[in-house]
GROMACS .gro file of C-alpha atoms in nm:
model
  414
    1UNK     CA    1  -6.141  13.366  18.843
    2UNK     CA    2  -5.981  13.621  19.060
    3UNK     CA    3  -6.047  14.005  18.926
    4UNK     CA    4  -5.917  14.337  18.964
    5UNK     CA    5  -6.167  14.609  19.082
    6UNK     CA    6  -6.135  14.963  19.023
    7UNK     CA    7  -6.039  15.198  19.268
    8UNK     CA    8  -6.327  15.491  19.336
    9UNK     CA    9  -6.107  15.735  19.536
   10UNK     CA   10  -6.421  15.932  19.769
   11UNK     CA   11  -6.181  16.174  19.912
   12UNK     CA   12  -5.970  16.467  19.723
   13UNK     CA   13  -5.608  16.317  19.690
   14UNK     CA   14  -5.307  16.485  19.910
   15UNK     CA   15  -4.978  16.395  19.823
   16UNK     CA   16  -4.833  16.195  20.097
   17UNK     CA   17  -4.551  16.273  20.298
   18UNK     CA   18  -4.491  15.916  20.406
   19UNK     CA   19  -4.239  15.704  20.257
   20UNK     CA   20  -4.437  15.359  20.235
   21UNK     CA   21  -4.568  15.244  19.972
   22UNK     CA   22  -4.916  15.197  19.930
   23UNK     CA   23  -4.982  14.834  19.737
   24UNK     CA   24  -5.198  14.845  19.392
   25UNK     CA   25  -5.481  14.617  19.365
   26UNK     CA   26  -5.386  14.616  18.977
   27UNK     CA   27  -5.183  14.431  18.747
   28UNK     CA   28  -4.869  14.620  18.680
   29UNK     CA   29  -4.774  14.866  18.400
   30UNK     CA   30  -4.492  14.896  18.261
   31UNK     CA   31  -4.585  15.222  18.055
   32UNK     CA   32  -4.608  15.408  18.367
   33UNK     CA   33  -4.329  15.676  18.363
   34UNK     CA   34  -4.093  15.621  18.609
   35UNK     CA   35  -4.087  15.987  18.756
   36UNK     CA   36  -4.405  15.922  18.908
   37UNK     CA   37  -4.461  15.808  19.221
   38UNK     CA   38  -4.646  15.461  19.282
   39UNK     CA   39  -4.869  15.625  19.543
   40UNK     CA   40  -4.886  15.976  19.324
   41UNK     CA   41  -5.254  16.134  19.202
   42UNK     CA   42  -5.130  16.070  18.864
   43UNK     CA   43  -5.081  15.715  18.946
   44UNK     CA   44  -5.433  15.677  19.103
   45UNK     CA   45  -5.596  15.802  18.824
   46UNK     CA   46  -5.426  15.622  18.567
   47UNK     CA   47  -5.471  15.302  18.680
   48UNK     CA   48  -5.826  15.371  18.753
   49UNK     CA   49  -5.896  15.439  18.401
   50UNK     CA   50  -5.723  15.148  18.283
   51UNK     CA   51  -5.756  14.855  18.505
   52UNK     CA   52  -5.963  14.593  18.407
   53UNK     CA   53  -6.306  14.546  18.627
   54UNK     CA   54  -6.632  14.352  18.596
   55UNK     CA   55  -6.946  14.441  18.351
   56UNK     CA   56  -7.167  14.220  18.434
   57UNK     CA   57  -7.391  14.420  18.575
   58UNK     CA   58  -7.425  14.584  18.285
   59UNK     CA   59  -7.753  14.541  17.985
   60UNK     CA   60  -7.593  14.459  17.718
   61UNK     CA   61  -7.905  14.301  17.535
   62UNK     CA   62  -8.203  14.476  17.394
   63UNK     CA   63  -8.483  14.355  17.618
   64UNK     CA   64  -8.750  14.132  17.426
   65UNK     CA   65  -9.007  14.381  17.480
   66UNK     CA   66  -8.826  14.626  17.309
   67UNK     CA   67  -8.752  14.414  17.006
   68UNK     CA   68  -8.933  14.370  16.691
   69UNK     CA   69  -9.124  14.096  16.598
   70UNK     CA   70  -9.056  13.894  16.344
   71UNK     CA   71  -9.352  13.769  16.129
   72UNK     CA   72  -9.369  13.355  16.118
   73UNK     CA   73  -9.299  13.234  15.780
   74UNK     CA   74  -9.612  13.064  15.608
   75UNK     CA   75  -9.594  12.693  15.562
   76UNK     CA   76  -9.783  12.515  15.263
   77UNK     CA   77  -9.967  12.311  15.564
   78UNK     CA   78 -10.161  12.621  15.647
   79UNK     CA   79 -10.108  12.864  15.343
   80UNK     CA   80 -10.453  12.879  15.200
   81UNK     CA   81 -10.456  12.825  14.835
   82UNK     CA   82 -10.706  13.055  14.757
   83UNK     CA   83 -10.604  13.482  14.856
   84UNK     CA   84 -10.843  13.593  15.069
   85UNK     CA   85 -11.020  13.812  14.858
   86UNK     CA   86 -11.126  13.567  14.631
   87UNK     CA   87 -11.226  13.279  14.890
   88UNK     CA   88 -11.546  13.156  14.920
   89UNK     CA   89 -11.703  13.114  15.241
   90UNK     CA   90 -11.923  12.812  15.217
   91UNK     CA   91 -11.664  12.617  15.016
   92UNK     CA   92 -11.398  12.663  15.294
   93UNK     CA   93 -11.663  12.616  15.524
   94UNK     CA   94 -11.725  12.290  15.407
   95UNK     CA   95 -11.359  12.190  15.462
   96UNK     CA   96 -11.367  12.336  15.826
   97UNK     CA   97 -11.674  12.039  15.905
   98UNK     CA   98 -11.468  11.778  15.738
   99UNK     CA   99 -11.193  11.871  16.000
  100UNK     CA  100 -11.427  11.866  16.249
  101UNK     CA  101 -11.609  11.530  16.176
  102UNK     CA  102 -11.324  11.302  16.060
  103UNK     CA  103 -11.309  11.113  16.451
  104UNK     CA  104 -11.664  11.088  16.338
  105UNK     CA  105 -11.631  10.916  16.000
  106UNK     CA  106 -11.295  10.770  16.060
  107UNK     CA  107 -11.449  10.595  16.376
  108UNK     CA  108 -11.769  10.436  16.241
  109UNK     CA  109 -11.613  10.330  15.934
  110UNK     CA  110 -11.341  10.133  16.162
  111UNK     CA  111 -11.581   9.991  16.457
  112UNK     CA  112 -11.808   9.852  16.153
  113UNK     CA  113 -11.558   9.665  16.130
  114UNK     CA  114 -11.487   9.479  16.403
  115UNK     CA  115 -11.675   9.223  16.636
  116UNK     CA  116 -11.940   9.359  16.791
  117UNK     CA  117 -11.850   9.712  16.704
  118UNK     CA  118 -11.640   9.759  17.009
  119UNK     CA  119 -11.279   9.812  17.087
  120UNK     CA  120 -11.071   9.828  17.372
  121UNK     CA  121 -11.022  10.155  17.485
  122UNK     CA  122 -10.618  10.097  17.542
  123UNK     CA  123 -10.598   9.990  17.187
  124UNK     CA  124 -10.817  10.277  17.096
  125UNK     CA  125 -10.576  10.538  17.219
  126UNK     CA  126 -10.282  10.413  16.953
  127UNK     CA  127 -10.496  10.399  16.647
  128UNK     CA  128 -10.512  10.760  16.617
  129UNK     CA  129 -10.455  10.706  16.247
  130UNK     CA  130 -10.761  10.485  16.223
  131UNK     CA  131 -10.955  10.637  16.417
  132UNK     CA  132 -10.880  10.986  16.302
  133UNK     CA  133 -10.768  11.230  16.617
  134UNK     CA  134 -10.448  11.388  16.612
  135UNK     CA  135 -10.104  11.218  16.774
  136UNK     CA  136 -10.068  11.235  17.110
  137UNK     CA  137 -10.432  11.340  17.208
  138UNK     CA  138 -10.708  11.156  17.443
  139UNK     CA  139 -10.945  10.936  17.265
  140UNK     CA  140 -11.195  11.002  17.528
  141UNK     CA  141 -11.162  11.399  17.479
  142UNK     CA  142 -11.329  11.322  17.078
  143UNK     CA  143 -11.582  11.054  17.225
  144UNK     CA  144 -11.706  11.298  17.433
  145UNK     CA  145 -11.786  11.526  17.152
  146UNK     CA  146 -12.075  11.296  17.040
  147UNK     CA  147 -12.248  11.128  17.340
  148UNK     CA  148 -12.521  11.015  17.123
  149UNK     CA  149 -12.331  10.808  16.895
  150UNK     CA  150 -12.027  10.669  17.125
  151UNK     CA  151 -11.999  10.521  17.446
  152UNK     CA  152 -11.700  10.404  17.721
  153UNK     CA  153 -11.834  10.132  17.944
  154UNK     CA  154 -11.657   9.870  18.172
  155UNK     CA  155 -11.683   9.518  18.083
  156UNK     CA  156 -11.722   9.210  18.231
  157UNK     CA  157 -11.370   9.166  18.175
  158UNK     CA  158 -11.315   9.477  18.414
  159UNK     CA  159 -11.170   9.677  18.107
  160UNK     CA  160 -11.271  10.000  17.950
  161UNK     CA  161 -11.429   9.935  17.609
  162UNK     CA  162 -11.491  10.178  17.332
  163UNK     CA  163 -11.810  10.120  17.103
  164UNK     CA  164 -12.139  10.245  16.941
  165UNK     CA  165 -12.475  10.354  17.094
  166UNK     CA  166 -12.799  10.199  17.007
  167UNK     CA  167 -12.875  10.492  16.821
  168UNK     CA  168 -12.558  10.494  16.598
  169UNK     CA  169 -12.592  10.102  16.546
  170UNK     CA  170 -12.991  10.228  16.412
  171UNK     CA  171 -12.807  10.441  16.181
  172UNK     CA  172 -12.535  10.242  16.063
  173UNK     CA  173 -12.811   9.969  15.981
  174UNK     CA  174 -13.010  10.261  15.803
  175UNK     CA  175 -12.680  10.324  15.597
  176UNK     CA  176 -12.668   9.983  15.487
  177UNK     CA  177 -12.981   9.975  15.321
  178UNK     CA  178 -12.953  10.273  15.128
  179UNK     CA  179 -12.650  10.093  14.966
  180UNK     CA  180 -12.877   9.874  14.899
  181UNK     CA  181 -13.137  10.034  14.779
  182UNK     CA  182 -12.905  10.225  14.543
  183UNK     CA  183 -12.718   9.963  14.362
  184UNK     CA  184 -12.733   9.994  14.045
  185UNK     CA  185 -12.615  10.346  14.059
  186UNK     CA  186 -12.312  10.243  14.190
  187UNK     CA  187 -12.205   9.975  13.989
  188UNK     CA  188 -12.297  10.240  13.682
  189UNK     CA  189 -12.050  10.484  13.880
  190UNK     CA  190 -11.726  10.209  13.900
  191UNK     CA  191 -11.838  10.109  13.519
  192UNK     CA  192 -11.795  10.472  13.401
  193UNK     CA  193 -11.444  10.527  13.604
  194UNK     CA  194 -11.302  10.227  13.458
  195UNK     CA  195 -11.429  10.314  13.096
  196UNK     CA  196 -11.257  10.643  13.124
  197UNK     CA  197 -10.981  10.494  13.198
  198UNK     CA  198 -10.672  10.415  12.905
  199UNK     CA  199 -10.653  10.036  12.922
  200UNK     CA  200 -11.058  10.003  13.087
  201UNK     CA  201 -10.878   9.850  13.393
  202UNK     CA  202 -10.704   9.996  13.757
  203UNK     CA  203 -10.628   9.856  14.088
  204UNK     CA  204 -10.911   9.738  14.311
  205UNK     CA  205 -10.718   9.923  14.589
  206UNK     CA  206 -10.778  10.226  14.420
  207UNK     CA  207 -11.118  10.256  14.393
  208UNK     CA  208 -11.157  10.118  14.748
  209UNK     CA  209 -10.938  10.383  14.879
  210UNK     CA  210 -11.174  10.640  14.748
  211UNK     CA  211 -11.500  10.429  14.794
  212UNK     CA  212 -11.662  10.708  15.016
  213UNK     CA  213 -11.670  10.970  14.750
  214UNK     CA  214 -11.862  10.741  14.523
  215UNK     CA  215 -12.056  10.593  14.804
  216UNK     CA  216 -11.931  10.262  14.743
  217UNK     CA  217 -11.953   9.974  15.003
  218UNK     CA  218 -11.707   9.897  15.259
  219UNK     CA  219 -11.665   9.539  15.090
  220UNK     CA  220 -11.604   9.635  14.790
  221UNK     CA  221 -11.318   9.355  14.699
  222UNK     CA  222 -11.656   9.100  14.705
  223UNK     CA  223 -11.937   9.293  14.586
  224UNK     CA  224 -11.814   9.343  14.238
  225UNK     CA  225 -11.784   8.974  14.241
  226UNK     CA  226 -12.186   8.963  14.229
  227UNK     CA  227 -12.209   9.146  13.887
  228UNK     CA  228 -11.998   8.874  13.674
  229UNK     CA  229 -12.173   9.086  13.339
  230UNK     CA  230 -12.002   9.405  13.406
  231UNK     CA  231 -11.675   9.347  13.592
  232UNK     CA  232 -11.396   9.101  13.635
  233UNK     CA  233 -11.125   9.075  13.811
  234UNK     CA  234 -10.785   8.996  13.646
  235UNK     CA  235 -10.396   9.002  13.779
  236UNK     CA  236 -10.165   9.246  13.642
  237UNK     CA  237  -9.831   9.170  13.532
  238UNK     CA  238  -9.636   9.300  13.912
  239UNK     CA  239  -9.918   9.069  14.088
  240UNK     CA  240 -10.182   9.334  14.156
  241UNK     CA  241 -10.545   9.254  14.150
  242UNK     CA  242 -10.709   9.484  13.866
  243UNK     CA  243 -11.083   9.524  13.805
  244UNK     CA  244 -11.127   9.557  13.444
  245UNK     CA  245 -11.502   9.643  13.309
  246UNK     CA  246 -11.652   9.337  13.068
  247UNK     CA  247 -11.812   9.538  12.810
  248UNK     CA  248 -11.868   9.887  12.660
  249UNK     CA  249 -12.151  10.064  12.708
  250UNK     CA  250 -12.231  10.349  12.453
  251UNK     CA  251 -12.512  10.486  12.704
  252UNK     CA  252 -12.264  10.520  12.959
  253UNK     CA  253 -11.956  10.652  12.751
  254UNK     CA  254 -12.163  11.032  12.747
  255UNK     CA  255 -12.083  11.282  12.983
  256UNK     CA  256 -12.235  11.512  13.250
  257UNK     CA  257 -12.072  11.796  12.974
  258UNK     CA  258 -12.276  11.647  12.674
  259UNK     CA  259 -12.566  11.590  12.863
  260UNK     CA  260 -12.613  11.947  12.983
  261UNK     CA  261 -12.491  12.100  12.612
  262UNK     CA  262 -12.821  11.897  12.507
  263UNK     CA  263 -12.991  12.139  12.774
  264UNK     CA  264 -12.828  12.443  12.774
  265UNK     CA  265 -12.561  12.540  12.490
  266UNK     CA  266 -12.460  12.868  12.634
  267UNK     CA  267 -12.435  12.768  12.939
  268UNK     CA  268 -12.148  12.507  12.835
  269UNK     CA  269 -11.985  12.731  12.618
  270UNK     CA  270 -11.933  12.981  12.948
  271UNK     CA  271 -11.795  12.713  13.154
  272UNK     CA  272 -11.432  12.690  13.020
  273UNK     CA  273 -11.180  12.948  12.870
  274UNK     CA  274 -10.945  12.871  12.640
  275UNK     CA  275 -10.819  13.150  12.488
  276UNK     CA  276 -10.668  13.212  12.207
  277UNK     CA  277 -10.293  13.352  12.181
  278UNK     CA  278 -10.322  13.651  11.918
  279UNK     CA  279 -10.074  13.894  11.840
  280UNK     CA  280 -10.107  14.268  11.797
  281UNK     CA  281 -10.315  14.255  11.492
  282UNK     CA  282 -10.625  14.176  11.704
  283UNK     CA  283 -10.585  14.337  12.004
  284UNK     CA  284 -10.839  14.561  11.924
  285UNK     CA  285 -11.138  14.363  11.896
  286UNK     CA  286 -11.436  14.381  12.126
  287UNK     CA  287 -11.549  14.155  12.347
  288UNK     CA  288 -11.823  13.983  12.186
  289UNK     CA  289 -11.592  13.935  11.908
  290UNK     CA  290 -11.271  13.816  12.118
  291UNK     CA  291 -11.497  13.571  12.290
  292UNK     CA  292 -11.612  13.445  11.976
  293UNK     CA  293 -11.274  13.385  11.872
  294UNK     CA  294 -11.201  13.200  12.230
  295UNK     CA  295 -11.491  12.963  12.114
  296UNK     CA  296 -11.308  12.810  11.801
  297UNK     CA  297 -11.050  12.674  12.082
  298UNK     CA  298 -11.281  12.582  12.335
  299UNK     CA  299 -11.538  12.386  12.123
  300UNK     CA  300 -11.540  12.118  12.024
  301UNK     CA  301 -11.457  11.955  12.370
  302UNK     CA  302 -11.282  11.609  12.387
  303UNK     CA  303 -11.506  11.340  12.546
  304UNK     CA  304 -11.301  11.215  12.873
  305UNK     CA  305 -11.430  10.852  12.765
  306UNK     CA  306 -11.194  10.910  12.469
  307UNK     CA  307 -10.837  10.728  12.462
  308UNK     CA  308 -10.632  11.050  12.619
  309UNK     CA  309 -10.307  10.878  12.643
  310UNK     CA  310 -10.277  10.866  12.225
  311UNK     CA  311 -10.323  11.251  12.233
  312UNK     CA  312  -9.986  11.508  12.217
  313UNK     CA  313  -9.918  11.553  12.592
  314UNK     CA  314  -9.906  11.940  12.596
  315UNK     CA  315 -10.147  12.030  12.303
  316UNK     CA  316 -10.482  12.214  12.326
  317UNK     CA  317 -10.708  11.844  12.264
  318UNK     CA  318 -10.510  11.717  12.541
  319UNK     CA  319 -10.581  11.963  12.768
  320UNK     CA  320 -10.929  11.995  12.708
  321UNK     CA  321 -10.896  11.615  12.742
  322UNK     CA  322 -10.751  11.635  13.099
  323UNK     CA  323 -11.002  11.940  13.186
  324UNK     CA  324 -11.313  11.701  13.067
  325UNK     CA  325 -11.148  11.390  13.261
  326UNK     CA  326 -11.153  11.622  13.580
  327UNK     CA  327 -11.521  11.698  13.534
  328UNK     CA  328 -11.682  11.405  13.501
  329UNK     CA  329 -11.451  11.255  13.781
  330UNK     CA  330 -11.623  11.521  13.988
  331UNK     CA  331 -11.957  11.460  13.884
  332UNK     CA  332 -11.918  11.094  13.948
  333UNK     CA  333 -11.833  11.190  14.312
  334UNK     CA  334 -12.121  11.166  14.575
  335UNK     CA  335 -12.070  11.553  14.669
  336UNK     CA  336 -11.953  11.682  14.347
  337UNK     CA  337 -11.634  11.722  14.489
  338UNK     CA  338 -11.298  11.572  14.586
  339UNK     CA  339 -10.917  11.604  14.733
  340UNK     CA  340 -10.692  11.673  14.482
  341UNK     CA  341 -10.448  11.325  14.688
  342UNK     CA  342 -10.780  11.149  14.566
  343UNK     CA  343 -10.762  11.317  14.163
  344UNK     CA  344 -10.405  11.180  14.164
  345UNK     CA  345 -10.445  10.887  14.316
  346UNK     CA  346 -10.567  10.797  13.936
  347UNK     CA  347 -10.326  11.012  13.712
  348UNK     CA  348 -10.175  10.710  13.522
  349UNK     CA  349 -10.513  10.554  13.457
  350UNK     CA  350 -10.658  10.934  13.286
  351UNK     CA  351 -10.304  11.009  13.172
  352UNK     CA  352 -10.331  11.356  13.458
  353UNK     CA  353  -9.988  11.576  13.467
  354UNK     CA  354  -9.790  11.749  13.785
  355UNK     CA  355  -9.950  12.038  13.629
  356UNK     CA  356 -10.291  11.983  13.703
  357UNK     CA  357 -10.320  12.236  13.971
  358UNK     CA  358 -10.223  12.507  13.693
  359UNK     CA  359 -10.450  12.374  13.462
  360UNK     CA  360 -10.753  12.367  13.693
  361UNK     CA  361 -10.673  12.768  13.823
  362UNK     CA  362 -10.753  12.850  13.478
  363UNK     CA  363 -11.081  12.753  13.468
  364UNK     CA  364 -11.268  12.949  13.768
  365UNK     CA  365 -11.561  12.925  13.604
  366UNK     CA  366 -11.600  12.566  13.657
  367UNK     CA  367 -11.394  12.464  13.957
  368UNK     CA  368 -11.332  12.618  14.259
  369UNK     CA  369 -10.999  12.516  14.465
  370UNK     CA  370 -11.060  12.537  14.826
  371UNK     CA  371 -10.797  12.407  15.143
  372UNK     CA  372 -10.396  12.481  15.193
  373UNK     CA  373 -10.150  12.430  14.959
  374UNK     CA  374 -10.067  12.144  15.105
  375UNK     CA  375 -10.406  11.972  15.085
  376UNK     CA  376 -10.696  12.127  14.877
  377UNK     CA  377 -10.991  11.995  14.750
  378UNK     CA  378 -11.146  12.070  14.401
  379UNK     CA  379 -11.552  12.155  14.417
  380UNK     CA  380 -11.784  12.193  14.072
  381UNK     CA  381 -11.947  12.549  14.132
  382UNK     CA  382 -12.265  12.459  14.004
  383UNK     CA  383 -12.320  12.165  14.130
  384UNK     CA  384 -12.361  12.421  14.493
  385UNK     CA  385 -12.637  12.675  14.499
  386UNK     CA  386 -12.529  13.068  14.676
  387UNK     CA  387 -12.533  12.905  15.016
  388UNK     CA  388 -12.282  12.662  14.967
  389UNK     CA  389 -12.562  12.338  14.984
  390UNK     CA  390 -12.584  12.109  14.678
  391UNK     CA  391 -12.860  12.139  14.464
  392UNK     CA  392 -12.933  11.751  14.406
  393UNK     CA  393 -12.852  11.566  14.674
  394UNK     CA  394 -12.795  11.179  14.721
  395UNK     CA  395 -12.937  10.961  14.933
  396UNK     CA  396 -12.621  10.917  15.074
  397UNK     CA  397 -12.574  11.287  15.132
  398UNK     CA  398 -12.903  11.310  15.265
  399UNK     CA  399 -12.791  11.042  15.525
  400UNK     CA  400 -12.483  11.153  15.616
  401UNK     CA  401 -12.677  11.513  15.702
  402UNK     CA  402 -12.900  11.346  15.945
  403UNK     CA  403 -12.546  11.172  16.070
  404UNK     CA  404 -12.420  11.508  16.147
  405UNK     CA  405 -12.709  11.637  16.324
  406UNK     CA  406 -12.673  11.414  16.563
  407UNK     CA  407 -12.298  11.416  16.613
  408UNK     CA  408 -12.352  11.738  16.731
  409UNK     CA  409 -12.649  11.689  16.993
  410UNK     CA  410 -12.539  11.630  17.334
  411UNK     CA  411 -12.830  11.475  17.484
  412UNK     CA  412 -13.135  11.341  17.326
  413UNK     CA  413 -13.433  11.576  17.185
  414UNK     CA  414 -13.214  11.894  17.160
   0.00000   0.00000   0.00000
């Protein structure tokens, strides 16, 4: 696009004697008066002052530098749900090696599973989900991260195949027979979940999704099949396989909560809060005296092996219900602990509300929520001594330490 420039006179202006006229490098005016001259001073300088020309080179933006910065909105992926000055360290801490061992976990529990305990390393890199690494990322990048337990090689076949060590086939053996070896515990474990439960039944699939924090086996579908006395399997009404437990067991049908009130009163009296709602009238009572009257609503508690779904949804017995269900769920876990996707995963089964996050912030005493607000877990404090270790350990747990330990060697005998 053709422009007009300015005209910078460098020279003090004489008014010219000559009759020609000098041509304008302007678009014409029509304001001009007509007594002056086109080639005049006053001419000059008025169409110098208001003849379009070019900005460009001009800053007319603030330079980033110079601007401030704006801070990046949280997200509930990485919002923690605890503030920071009431986190714990060695519960987040615990979350942190979770993140850091799930290629770990994810990876044995998927190679057990296949012939041989290899895989081709091309299909390797698209089960990220399987195999647990993020999208887009180089399987070989996580192998690398535990040379003891995984290995590439090439193959007869002249292909690059993904499998165990020696030393991670050992342990997966040594796993094996502590499942063994622990049995009965387990099938006490499933046999208390399903009594808890409103109609004694749920969905195999549900259990086996959440298999690891009970320390149940892999085939899980066919080992309940082997204890004919205590479970059986039955088809719900949409077509979905349900495990429903055979009979009752009083023994059983006590929980962790009445177990230690047998032990320790106080103790169980301190671990929940559920105050009572006074008016004015009381206000000024002491403490001994207000926490005696917090007492009368917090005993007696309501058994979680009791039929919850017949109780008032949003009275007090219900929520001491869905507090006690929460407990024992816990304490039924192999590490005392569990995701809160996991805690869900069964809310029709223990009649469990949207409000359960709510309900478990008001009892610190008890539970402490650790993660993002997008995915926290739920840990029983005193099941964890001051350091953040638990204070009876499973075999299991014991097992998976040792696991660890090695996943983060790099070479033999460190």
């Amino acid at each position: 696009m053709a422009m007009a420039w300015r005209l910078l006179p460098t020279t003090k202006l004489k008014p010219s004697t000559s009759k020609t006229v000098i041509p304008i490098p302007c678009f014409p005016f029509p304001f001009i008066p007509n007594s002056a001259a086109p080639n005049s001073p006053f001419a000059l300088l008025f169409l110098a002052l208001t003849c379009p020309f070019s900005t460009s080179f001009l800053v007319t933006k603030t330079p980033k530098k110079f601007k401030k910065k704006r801070k990046k909105e949280g997200s509930p992926r990485t919002n923690p749900i605890q503030h920071r000055s009431s986190q714990i360290a060695h519960f987040e801490q615990i979350l942190r090696r979770d993140d850091y061992f799930r290629f770990l976990l994810r990876s044995k529990q998927f190679l057990s599973k296949q012939w041989d305990h290899i895989l081709r390393l091309d299909d390797a890199g698209k089960l990220h989900r399987e195999l647990g690494f993020p999208r887009g990322r180089k399987v070989n990048k996580f192998v690398a991260r535990h040379p003891l337990l995984f290995e590439i090689y090439r193959h007869t076949d002249d292909k690059m195949w993904l499998g165990f060590t020696e030393l991670m086939e050992d342990l997966v053996e040594e796993e094996k027979r502590i499942i063994d070896s622990t049995e009965i515990e387990r099938v006490n474990v499933v046999k208390k979940l399903l009594m808890m439960s409103k109609d004694k039944k749920m969905p195999l699939s549900k259990i086996y999704h959440c298999r690891m924090l009970f320390g149940v086996p892999e085939d899980f579908r066919d080992w309940v099949l082997k204890f004919p006395e205590d479970f059986r399997v039955v088809v719900g009404n949409d077509g979905t396989r349900m495990l429903e437990v055979v009979r009752w067991d009083p023994d059983l049908a006590i929980s962790a909560l009445e177990r230690e009130f047998m032990v320790d009163e106080e103790k169980v009296k301190r671990a929940f809060k559920f105050p009572v709602k006074h008016g004015k009238s009381i206000m000024d009572l002491d403490v001994d005296d207000q926490r005696r009257l917090n007492l009368l609503n917090t005993l007696p508690l309501v058994s979680p092996y009791s039929d919850g779904s017949k109780l008032d949804l949003w009275t007090l017995e219900a929520e001491k219900y869905r507090v006690g269900v929460v407990h024992e769920f816990l304490s039924l876990t192999l590490e005392k602990r569990a995701s809160i996707h996991h805690i869900v995963e069964f809310k029709e089964e223990y009649s469990l509300t949207k409000h359960t996050y709510q309900m478990l912030l008001k009892q610190q005493r008890t539970f402490y929520l650790a993660g993002t607000e997008m995915n926290w877990a739920v840990f029983l404090r005193d099941a964890y001594d001051d350091h953040g270790g638990l204070i009876k350990k499973d075999p299991l747990v014991l097992f998976y330490d040792k696991l660890y330990k090695y996943a983060q060697m790099q070479q033999d005998g460190e």
